[in-house]
Amino acid sequence: MPSRSRAALLLTLGLTLFPPPSTLAQTAPAAPPANAPYRNPKLSVDERVKDLLARMTLAEKIGQMTQAERGAVDRIPDDIRLDALGSILSGGGSAPRDNTPEGWADMVDRFQQQALQTRLGIPMLYGSDAVHGHNNVPGATLFPHNIGLGATRDPELVQRIGRATAEEVTATGVRWTFSPCLCVARDERWGRTYESFGSDPELPTLMTSIIQGYQGQLGQPGTILATAKHYLGDGGTAYGSSTTDTYLLDQGDTQLSEAELRRIHLPPFQAAVKAGVGSVMASFSSWNGTKLHGQKYLLTDLLKGELGFSGFVVSDWQGVDQIPGGYPVAVTTAINAGIDMVMVPNDYPRFIDTLTAAVNSGDVPMSRIDDAVTRILREKFRMGLFEHPMSDRSFLKTFGSPEHRALAREAVQKSLVLLKNDGNVLPLKPGARLLVAGSSANDVGRQAGGWTLSWQGQGGPVPGGTSILAGLQQVGGRTLTYVPVPAPGEARGYDAAVVVVGEPPYAEGKGDRAELDLSPDDQRAVRNACASAPCVVVTVSGRPLLLGDLKMNALVAAWLPGSEGAGVADVLYGKVPFTGRLPISWPRTLAQVTVHPEDPGYDPLYRYGFGLSTPKR
Ligand code: GLC
């Protein structure tokens, strides 16, 4: 328990037991009248913000700029009341003991009750990474990760996914998702490639339609605040430039001219601002050596000035701490650069004390604090948080619903890309005798990838999920033989072998790789199965993988399809045609990485935008 909070708690206890007659009245201004203008939904957002801001103490203003992790606050819920915290988040996998939709709603409502007991009763805003459905909560519908959605080239579908996700998020009391990632993934070795809609700005720009899905008519039932992240250039860092942990690319340095930075990485954020996105998350990465969290020209002059972004900028997880010069310098630099809310997220008393000292010393002007708080309050008023602060449990019926799972299955179908089909091995014949192999055929955790029930994700079953093998059995209409790594000749006698290869789940820099080969077991599975039967290789991965000299009749990229593995079977059996197109170039060799259409002599194994259609039977 942070020391400051313990002292605050003792003080509260003391004051509660023996309240000195006049001290309390002197230290905190009186509560505003119930009919204070900021409480009147008939007034404009700007009028309400102006009235409320004028009533706030410095402590209350800084409280609004503070976002704490639920685990840090859970120990002392009073801190929400004491520090008037503006926001609480669940990091990846950070869940209440009762990890059910109802348990989440109870947790968020409990925190909200604390916030509403503060002097001004400003509701807190609860955020979570719902990046491919409400992936922190068991039983949620898990949609394909963004790289697969980019392959669909269907912004209307992606908007519907945003809406469905918003409904499941709303059911749990959460009102803010740290999504979409509008990163433009330029190097397949980056661990966040799968969070990108594509390697060219056109697809992340096109898929900002998900913001409309999340936010809709913000404030209406089932709408949540979206986050355009990570601003700016997170997907363009130079290989080997990261100084974080053992990372190779993630949180590294984007070494580009301003013209190239604007050409490649800015368009999706321009589109997001135009779409009315309520928040933007700053990137951990740097631009030519300066941490984005301290980059005033990009955060303020460009994003808020030139692009006219009127929402608020939230830092990434302890992103402020990465600014060099010591914590006080880091806090002052970040706030003055344009960070409005700080995802501290654990030692928030230290942040509050440090920023308070910086304002009192004049290092951070009150005008900057007022601008940040204005931006935060504006979004809280816009989204109706003051009128509807508690969870809307009417959406619990949508959580993991058949309708949402059908939508996810449609997305899986449209995300598959047919790269090769020699001898028209595809589509498979219903009832065919198949040998199914590979590391990712019978593992929903691997097909869902990172950001699934935990930060990094994990192999194995996922509540409500259907594996690709189960999908093949359902759609193909027969029980199939599954051998992860068949022996030489073991596929002989089968109509075909389907080898589903892939990567274990990962997230962020922990997924950075120096090579992109299949695992030895998957390579053996492909060699042995494809040597003795017509074979289809399906890749379940967050990015293109290198296939070296492996031979196969057919090759399908399934990306990270999420919970609805039957969607893969629908297309393999020809129930639905292949329509997906590559959202990123597929390199021949590691030496080619990075490889883009604008490169001289562009010659990948499969080009950006490539994809075969299903042959007519
Ligand atoms: C992580 C990620 C960011 C995420 C945040 C909260 O470090 O960089 O995308 O939204 O922390 O989990």
XYZ file of C-alpha atoms and ligand atoms in Angstrom:
629
model
C 0.000 0.000 0.000
C 1.634 3.330 -1.060
C 2.789 5.247 2.053
C 0.808 8.371 1.187
C -2.411 6.458 1.054
C -1.765 4.840 4.399
C -1.225 8.286 5.927
C -4.350 9.557 4.195
C -6.324 6.612 5.509
C -5.116 7.203 9.092
C -5.901 10.885 8.719
C -9.371 10.076 7.468
C -9.861 7.638 10.305
C -8.626 10.258 12.770
C -10.783 13.026 11.313
C -13.767 10.721 11.226
C -13.384 9.754 14.889
C -12.463 13.210 16.231
C -13.399 15.851 13.618
C -12.089 19.249 14.796
C -15.040 21.636 14.545
C -13.557 24.131 12.075
C -10.560 22.472 10.347
C -12.565 20.451 7.802
C -14.532 23.495 6.765
C -11.294 25.387 6.187
C -9.465 22.650 4.209
C -12.069 21.608 1.602
C -14.550 23.938 -0.145
C -18.186 23.060 0.455
C -19.959 20.629 -1.856
C -21.631 22.443 -4.775
C -25.421 22.852 -4.805
C -27.383 19.984 -6.352
C -28.528 22.330 -9.124
C -25.022 23.468 -10.074
C -24.890 24.131 -13.844
C -22.423 21.311 -14.526
C -25.017 18.838 -13.314
C -27.574 20.108 -15.867
C -27.609 17.896 -19.022
C -29.629 20.572 -20.812
C -26.605 22.868 -20.895
C -23.911 22.520 -23.561
C -20.846 20.406 -22.833
C -18.674 23.496 -22.923
C -20.900 25.328 -20.414
C -20.837 22.335 -18.068
C -17.068 21.985 -18.356
C -16.540 25.676 -17.685
C -18.712 25.625 -14.565
C -17.157 22.459 -13.173
C -13.559 23.479 -13.886
C -14.087 26.744 -12.021
C -15.128 24.812 -8.918
C -12.180 22.410 -8.872
C -9.191 22.564 -6.536
C -5.732 21.741 -7.863
C -5.931 18.365 -6.106
C -9.215 17.567 -7.840
C -7.821 18.646 -11.209
C -4.729 16.471 -10.848
C -6.944 13.610 -9.676
C -8.767 13.747 -13.009
C -5.428 13.460 -14.813
C -4.530 10.317 -12.860
C -5.301 6.789 -14.081
C -4.613 3.959 -11.630
C -4.547 0.190 -12.168
C -7.425 -1.645 -10.500
C -5.039 -3.847 -8.569
C -3.365 -0.810 -6.972
C -6.675 0.723 -5.965
C -8.449 -2.481 -4.940
C -6.367 -2.516 -1.767
C -7.575 0.937 -0.744
C -10.820 1.825 -2.515
C -11.018 4.927 -0.337
C -8.229 6.416 -2.446
C -10.697 7.005 -5.247
C -12.655 9.228 -2.882
C -9.590 10.723 -1.268
C -7.704 11.452 -4.470
C -10.736 11.940 -6.715
C -9.089 9.627 -9.255
C -10.383 10.326 -12.763
C -9.822 6.885 -14.245
C -9.055 3.283 -13.410
C -7.925 0.576 -15.819
C -7.535 -3.140 -16.129
C -4.192 -3.993 -17.668
C -3.970 -7.186 -19.738
C -5.487 -9.986 -17.663
C -6.201 -7.763 -14.634
C -9.599 -9.021 -13.495
C -11.764 -9.093 -10.373
C -11.785 -12.249 -8.242
C -15.238 -12.985 -9.668
C -14.039 -12.979 -13.295
C -17.466 -13.047 -14.880
C -19.284 -10.230 -16.708
C -21.396 -9.672 -13.580
C -18.279 -9.734 -11.398
C -16.704 -7.051 -13.596
C -19.830 -4.897 -13.429
C -19.900 -5.240 -9.627
C -16.226 -4.232 -9.430
C -16.594 -1.193 -11.674
C -19.770 -0.100 -9.892
C -17.993 -0.390 -6.542
C -15.225 1.914 -7.753
C -17.805 4.258 -9.236
C -19.675 4.528 -5.935
C -16.419 5.781 -4.390
C -15.948 8.344 -7.167
C -19.499 9.652 -6.814
C -18.881 10.261 -3.114
C -16.181 12.842 -3.877
C -16.998 16.482 -3.235
C -17.856 17.209 -6.866
C -19.126 13.710 -7.682
C -17.193 13.449 -10.959
C -17.644 9.876 -12.263
C -14.467 7.901 -12.935
C -13.873 6.407 -16.387
C -12.954 2.715 -16.462
C -10.764 1.513 -19.346
C -9.588 -1.855 -20.625
C -7.880 -3.319 -23.713
C -10.820 -4.732 -25.654
C -8.702 -5.110 -28.783
C -10.335 -8.144 -30.423
C -13.560 -8.365 -28.444
C -13.685 -7.987 -24.668
C -10.693 -10.288 -24.469
C -9.981 -9.800 -20.735
C -13.212 -11.565 -19.782
C -13.797 -15.344 -20.141
C -16.625 -16.216 -22.546
C -16.365 -13.024 -24.579
C -16.633 -13.239 -28.340
C -13.066 -13.105 -29.654
C -12.805 -11.525 -33.106
C -9.825 -11.913 -35.454
C -6.923 -9.671 -34.536
C -6.503 -6.558 -36.678
C -4.083 -8.086 -39.215
C -6.863 -10.489 -40.235
C -9.441 -7.712 -40.344
C -7.112 -5.807 -42.643
C -7.150 -8.818 -44.991
C -10.970 -8.512 -45.281
C -10.742 -4.962 -46.656
C -14.296 -4.598 -45.328
C -14.715 -1.426 -43.206
C -18.435 -2.032 -42.772
C -17.766 -5.452 -41.233
C -15.139 -3.904 -38.951
C -17.612 -1.233 -37.856
C -20.090 -3.967 -36.912
C -17.334 -5.668 -34.922
C -16.748 -2.393 -33.081
C -20.412 -2.179 -32.137
C -20.614 -5.803 -30.995
C -17.478 -5.343 -28.894
C -18.880 -2.139 -27.397
C -22.006 -3.999 -26.286
C -20.023 -6.730 -24.529
C -17.733 -4.147 -22.931
C -20.706 -2.070 -21.753
C -22.264 -5.141 -20.127
C -19.308 -5.318 -17.731
C -19.398 -1.659 -16.678
C -16.291 -0.761 -18.663
C -16.793 2.434 -20.722
C -13.493 2.892 -22.578
C -11.416 0.605 -24.793
C -7.750 1.170 -25.594
C -8.470 0.357 -29.219
C -8.008 0.601 -32.225
C -4.297 0.269 -32.695
C -3.726 2.355 -35.842
C -0.126 1.286 -36.068
C 1.319 0.782 -39.558
C 3.449 -2.352 -39.149
C 6.510 -1.934 -41.344
C 8.651 -4.854 -40.086
C 7.121 -8.330 -39.730
C 9.575 -9.109 -36.917
C 7.670 -6.649 -34.654
C 5.626 -8.365 -31.948
C 2.668 -6.010 -32.486
C 2.336 -6.679 -36.224
C -0.953 -8.501 -35.587
C -2.368 -5.409 -33.866
C -1.938 -3.524 -37.146
C -4.515 -3.572 -39.945
C -1.671 -3.499 -42.451
C 1.759 -2.382 -43.541
C 0.515 0.480 -45.723
C -1.406 3.414 -44.171
C -4.402 2.780 -46.468
C -5.766 -0.157 -44.396
C -5.413 1.316 -40.872
C -6.990 4.459 -42.330
C -9.855 2.464 -43.870
C -10.475 0.530 -40.665
C -10.925 3.593 -38.479
C -14.558 2.666 -39.188
C -14.270 0.656 -35.973
C -14.300 3.955 -34.070
C -17.834 4.606 -35.283
C -18.652 1.072 -34.176
C -17.303 1.693 -30.677
C -18.506 5.273 -30.182
C -21.600 5.408 -32.383
C -23.636 8.378 -31.173
C -21.456 8.680 -28.051
C -23.623 8.653 -24.932
C -26.268 6.381 -26.413
C -26.650 2.948 -24.755
C -23.941 0.447 -25.702
C -21.411 3.056 -26.828
C -17.883 3.303 -25.412
C -14.963 5.698 -25.780
C -12.337 4.611 -28.314
C -8.581 5.202 -28.313
C -6.467 5.789 -31.408
C -3.059 4.313 -30.542
C -0.076 4.498 -30.385
C 0.675 7.974 -31.581
C 2.968 8.264 -33.549
C 5.124 5.853 -35.556
C 5.047 2.827 -33.224
C 5.143 0.418 -36.185
C 8.075 2.082 -37.880
C 10.895 1.635 -35.393
C 14.335 0.590 -36.594
C 15.311 -3.053 -35.999
C 17.553 -3.290 -32.953
C 16.764 0.243 -31.750
C 14.736 -0.744 -28.683
C 16.281 -0.249 -25.251
C 13.344 -1.833 -23.428
C 13.817 -5.232 -21.839
C 15.018 -7.714 -24.502
C 12.893 -6.086 -27.186
C 14.265 -5.715 -30.720
C 11.765 -3.283 -32.242
C 8.946 -2.538 -29.834
C 9.292 0.804 -28.054
C 12.277 1.564 -30.286
C 13.243 4.592 -32.359
C 11.414 5.606 -35.533
C 14.205 7.085 -37.609
C 12.342 8.938 -40.349
C 12.183 12.408 -41.795
C 9.085 14.348 -40.856
C 7.807 13.955 -44.420
C 8.108 10.148 -44.259
C 6.625 10.034 -40.744
C 3.642 12.014 -42.008
C 3.305 9.984 -45.201
C 3.402 6.549 -43.592
C 2.142 6.895 -40.013
C -0.072 9.970 -39.762
C -3.000 9.236 -42.141
C -4.799 6.776 -39.804
C -4.725 9.349 -36.995
C -6.018 12.080 -39.297
C -8.920 9.751 -40.120
C -9.451 8.896 -36.454
C -9.646 12.566 -35.478
C -12.100 13.162 -38.316
C -14.130 10.207 -36.975
C -14.355 11.975 -33.594
C -12.173 9.602 -31.587
C -12.329 10.609 -27.923
C -8.817 9.668 -26.864
C -5.360 9.086 -28.303
C -2.679 7.025 -26.597
C 0.915 8.169 -26.845
C 3.457 5.685 -28.150
C 6.302 4.231 -26.078
C 8.506 4.654 -29.142
C 10.723 7.611 -30.003
C 11.015 9.783 -33.078
C 14.639 10.398 -34.045
C 15.733 9.904 -30.442
C 12.968 11.780 -28.576
C 10.403 9.796 -26.608
C 6.902 10.431 -27.997
C 5.656 10.903 -24.428
C 7.752 14.067 -24.279
C 7.406 15.219 -27.902
C 5.531 18.527 -27.761
C 5.622 19.242 -31.487
C 3.869 15.947 -32.328
C 1.546 15.710 -29.308
C 0.430 19.321 -29.182
C 1.341 21.321 -32.286
C 0.546 18.548 -34.793
C -2.151 16.408 -33.123
C -4.065 19.065 -31.188
C -3.128 22.066 -33.324
C -2.870 21.064 -36.967
C -5.224 18.041 -36.806
C -7.580 19.740 -34.342
C -7.878 16.804 -31.941
C -10.222 17.929 -29.127
C -10.211 14.773 -26.991
C -7.523 13.834 -24.499
C -4.128 12.169 -24.795
C -3.485 9.316 -22.391
C 0.008 8.030 -21.711
C 0.887 4.397 -22.144
C 1.667 2.155 -19.143
C 4.415 3.934 -17.166
C 5.322 5.558 -20.456
C 6.045 8.847 -18.665
C 8.702 7.115 -16.564
C 10.718 6.332 -19.713
C 11.443 10.015 -20.326
C 15.058 10.571 -19.224
C 16.098 13.014 -16.469
C 14.482 11.571 -13.377
C 10.816 11.313 -12.426
C 10.055 14.974 -11.678
C 11.600 16.049 -14.997
C 9.735 13.241 -16.779
C 6.363 14.281 -15.347
C 6.916 17.954 -16.128
C 8.138 17.186 -19.641
C 5.233 14.836 -20.429
C 2.476 17.125 -19.164
C 3.959 20.190 -20.847
C 4.347 18.183 -24.080
C 0.620 17.449 -24.146
C -0.086 14.291 -22.151
C -3.459 14.950 -20.489
C -4.034 11.758 -18.478
C -1.256 9.588 -17.070
C -1.606 5.794 -16.986
C 0.636 5.772 -13.937
C -0.643 3.097 -13.146
C 0.545 1.787 -9.760
C 2.353 4.398 -7.676
C -0.239 7.087 -8.351
C 0.374 8.901 -5.011
C 3.916 9.632 -6.240
C 2.567 10.965 -9.524
C 0.010 13.163 -7.765
C 2.627 14.579 -5.394
C 5.138 15.141 -8.209
C 2.728 16.967 -10.485
C 1.382 19.032 -7.580
C 4.934 20.148 -6.783
C 5.567 20.959 -10.464
C 2.482 23.190 -10.611
C 3.304 24.892 -7.305
C 6.833 25.594 -8.538
C 5.542 26.971 -11.856
C 7.269 24.258 -13.917
C 3.846 23.207 -15.182
C 1.537 26.182 -15.763
C -2.017 26.003 -14.443
C -3.194 26.754 -18.001
C -1.805 23.370 -19.095
C -3.574 21.626 -16.198
C -6.839 23.377 -17.072
C -6.487 22.398 -20.738
C -5.896 18.738 -19.818
C -8.815 18.624 -17.381
C -11.077 20.410 -19.863
C -10.326 17.726 -22.447
C -10.994 14.887 -19.992
C -14.227 16.392 -18.655
C -15.447 17.157 -22.189
C -15.273 13.450 -23.078
C -16.928 12.414 -19.816
C -19.815 14.803 -20.509
C -19.943 13.764 -24.206
C -20.329 10.109 -23.300
C -23.081 10.736 -20.757
C -21.005 9.474 -17.843
C -22.516 12.015 -15.435
C -26.080 10.958 -16.281
C -25.312 7.212 -16.523
C -22.301 6.445 -14.305
C -23.239 2.870 -13.377
C -22.994 -0.313 -15.458
C -25.777 -0.980 -17.969
C -26.465 -4.654 -17.345
C -29.139 -4.832 -20.019
C -26.268 -5.703 -22.392
C -25.305 -8.847 -20.471
C -27.506 -10.826 -22.879
C -25.190 -9.854 -25.745
C -22.070 -11.177 -24.032
C -20.684 -14.067 -26.127
C -24.084 -14.252 -27.853
C -24.799 -16.446 -30.913
C -25.259 -13.267 -32.981
C -21.842 -11.942 -31.998
C -20.223 -15.321 -32.603
C -21.823 -15.464 -36.050
C -20.345 -12.038 -36.784
C -16.926 -13.228 -35.629
C -17.244 -16.329 -37.817
C -18.081 -14.109 -40.809
C -14.974 -12.054 -40.058
C -12.831 -15.214 -39.932
C -14.217 -16.353 -43.292
C -13.433 -12.991 -44.911
C -9.960 -12.778 -43.369
C -8.547 -15.984 -44.882
C -6.120 -15.482 -47.763
C -5.539 -18.269 -50.320
C -1.899 -18.003 -51.398
C -1.464 -21.274 -53.313
C -3.718 -24.075 -54.530
C -1.820 -26.410 -56.851
C -4.008 -29.206 -58.161
C -7.073 -27.506 -56.678
C -6.736 -29.418 -53.458
C -9.131 -26.775 -52.115
C -12.022 -26.725 -51.510
C -12.037 -29.940 -49.457
C -14.814 -32.442 -50.172
C -17.331 -32.871 -47.355
C -16.794 -36.245 -45.712
C -13.197 -36.414 -46.947
C -10.826 -38.551 -44.847
C -8.404 -35.975 -43.500
C -5.302 -36.234 -41.424
C -5.084 -33.020 -39.396
C -1.678 -32.002 -38.009
C 0.299 -29.038 -36.713
C 0.764 -27.107 -33.488
C -2.242 -24.828 -33.922
C -4.988 -27.152 -35.174
C -6.483 -27.973 -31.808
C -5.614 -24.988 -29.613
C -7.984 -22.025 -29.267
C -5.396 -20.156 -27.210
C -2.972 -20.200 -30.141
C -5.635 -19.166 -32.647
C -6.684 -16.280 -30.377
C -3.140 -15.006 -29.801
C -2.019 -12.372 -27.301
C -4.386 -10.127 -25.329
C -6.598 -13.125 -24.538
C -7.579 -13.651 -20.881
C -4.089 -12.461 -20.028
C -1.639 -9.940 -21.414
C 0.460 -12.474 -23.330
C -2.306 -14.972 -24.031
C -1.748 -18.700 -23.483
C -2.138 -22.015 -25.312
C -4.999 -24.353 -24.535
C -8.775 -24.068 -24.338
C -10.565 -20.703 -24.123
C -14.123 -20.596 -22.712
C -16.630 -20.391 -25.580
C -13.986 -20.986 -28.272
C -14.057 -23.512 -31.142
C -10.751 -24.886 -32.391
C -9.986 -25.202 -36.099
C -10.019 -29.002 -35.713
C -13.461 -28.914 -34.084
C -14.607 -26.612 -36.868
C -13.331 -29.008 -39.534
C -15.198 -31.852 -37.867
C -18.404 -29.814 -37.600
C -18.370 -28.493 -41.167
C -16.808 -31.575 -42.817
C -19.245 -33.880 -41.123
C -16.900 -36.529 -39.846
C -14.520 -37.285 -37.002
C -11.005 -36.541 -38.096
C -7.652 -37.954 -37.093
C -5.415 -35.396 -35.373
C -1.685 -36.074 -35.080
C 0.345 -32.974 -34.127
C 3.540 -34.260 -35.776
C 2.819 -37.209 -38.112
C 5.537 -39.767 -38.726
C 6.918 -40.108 -42.258
C 4.287 -41.791 -44.429
C 1.577 -41.486 -41.786
C -0.637 -39.413 -44.085
C -0.678 -42.110 -46.747
C -4.204 -43.261 -47.575
C -5.933 -40.089 -46.481
C -7.801 -37.925 -49.009
C -5.762 -34.958 -47.814
C -3.698 -33.642 -44.908
C -4.439 -30.276 -43.304
C -1.391 -28.990 -41.406
C -2.207 -26.012 -39.177
C 1.083 -24.397 -38.179
C 1.693 -21.253 -36.171
C 3.151 -19.259 -33.332
C 2.596 -19.476 -29.590
C 0.699 -16.430 -28.263
C 2.612 -13.235 -27.422
C 2.055 -9.525 -26.960
C 4.124 -6.394 -27.507
C 7.911 -6.636 -27.462
C 7.819 -10.168 -26.124
C 6.750 -11.104 -29.629
C 9.674 -9.378 -31.327
C 11.622 -12.036 -33.271
C 14.977 -12.112 -35.040
C 13.690 -14.818 -37.413
C 10.303 -15.927 -38.742
C 10.719 -19.659 -39.330
C 8.177 -22.319 -38.449
C 8.999 -24.276 -35.311
C 10.960 -27.516 -35.864
C 7.861 -29.580 -34.983
C 5.712 -27.690 -37.477
C 8.374 -28.045 -40.162
C 8.479 -31.808 -39.488
C 4.676 -31.978 -39.586
C 4.595 -30.272 -42.992
C 7.403 -32.391 -44.448
C 5.974 -35.714 -43.263
C 2.310 -34.991 -44.048
C 2.888 -33.362 -47.401
C 5.223 -36.118 -48.569
C 2.479 -38.722 -48.451
C -0.824 -36.985 -49.188
C -2.204 -33.900 -50.977
C -1.750 -31.248 -48.336
C -3.043 -27.867 -47.225
C -0.857 -25.773 -44.919
C -2.740 -23.190 -42.826
C -0.700 -20.565 -40.957
C -2.144 -19.293 -37.645
C 0.132 -16.384 -36.864
C 0.299 -12.679 -36.186
C 2.374 -12.091 -39.318
C 3.780 -13.817 -42.413
C 6.077 -16.757 -41.581
C 9.030 -17.979 -43.657
C 8.386 -21.338 -45.332
C 11.864 -21.936 -46.698
C 11.949 -24.996 -48.991
C 8.839 -26.624 -47.520
C 6.579 -28.155 -50.188
C 2.784 -28.048 -50.035
C -0.086 -28.147 -52.514
C -2.094 -25.355 -50.914
C -1.251 -22.517 -48.536
C -3.754 -20.442 -46.543
C -3.039 -17.530 -44.194
C -5.592 -17.564 -41.333
C -3.841 -14.922 -39.140
C -5.171 -15.022 -35.529
C -8.849 -15.883 -36.053
C -9.987 -15.721 -32.427
C -12.714 -17.898 -30.852
C -14.598 -18.951 -34.007
C -12.327 -21.579 -35.571
C -15.237 -23.006 -37.601
C -14.936 -19.963 -39.842
C -11.685 -21.459 -41.150
C -13.433 -24.731 -41.971
C -16.277 -22.906 -43.778
C -13.811 -21.598 -46.341
C -11.609 -24.726 -46.581
C -14.730 -26.765 -47.444
C -15.894 -24.124 -49.922
C -19.088 -23.179 -48.031
C -17.834 -19.597 -48.391
C -15.375 -18.445 -51.064
C -11.885 -17.140 -50.362
C -11.974 -13.321 -50.614
C -9.129 -12.196 -48.362
C -6.148 -10.217 -49.682
C -2.716 -9.810 -48.079
C -2.539 -6.757 -45.767
C 1.261 -7.077 -45.689
C 3.895 -8.441 -48.077
C 4.945 -12.063 -47.545
C 8.766 -12.199 -47.684
C 10.690 -14.953 -49.459
C 13.540 -14.843 -46.984
C 14.626 -13.032 -43.853
C 17.116 -11.111 -45.937
C 14.196 -9.443 -47.694
C 12.668 -8.033 -44.462
C 11.490 -5.318 -44.600
C 9.810 -5.529 -48.026
C 7.302 -2.997 -49.381
C 5.670 -2.310 -52.773
C 7.524 0.985 -53.088
C 10.908 -0.740 -52.765
C 12.980 -0.920 -55.952
C 12.943 -4.532 -57.276
C 10.022 -5.448 -55.029
C 9.879 -9.260 -55.213
C 8.319 -10.916 -52.133
C 7.025 -14.479 -52.119
C 3.490 -13.035 -52.228
C 2.747 -9.375 -52.927
C 0.809 -6.949 -50.737
C -2.845 -7.268 -51.834
C -2.406 -10.781 -53.281
C -4.990 -13.507 -52.749
C -6.474 -16.282 -54.943
C -10.200 -16.913 -55.250
C -11.795 -20.272 -54.672
C -11.784 -22.390 -57.827
C -15.183 -23.359 -59.209
C -15.798 -27.026 -58.324
C 0.364 -1.657 -22.865
C 0.213 -1.313 -24.320
C -1.025 -0.526 -24.650
C -2.140 -0.887 -23.687
C -1.715 -0.460 -22.296
C -2.758 -0.843 -21.227
O 1.698 -1.530 -22.455
O 1.315 -0.678 -24.962
O -1.371 -0.816 -26.008
O -3.349 -0.229 -24.058
O -0.462 -0.990 -21.913
O -2.828 -2.236 -21.102
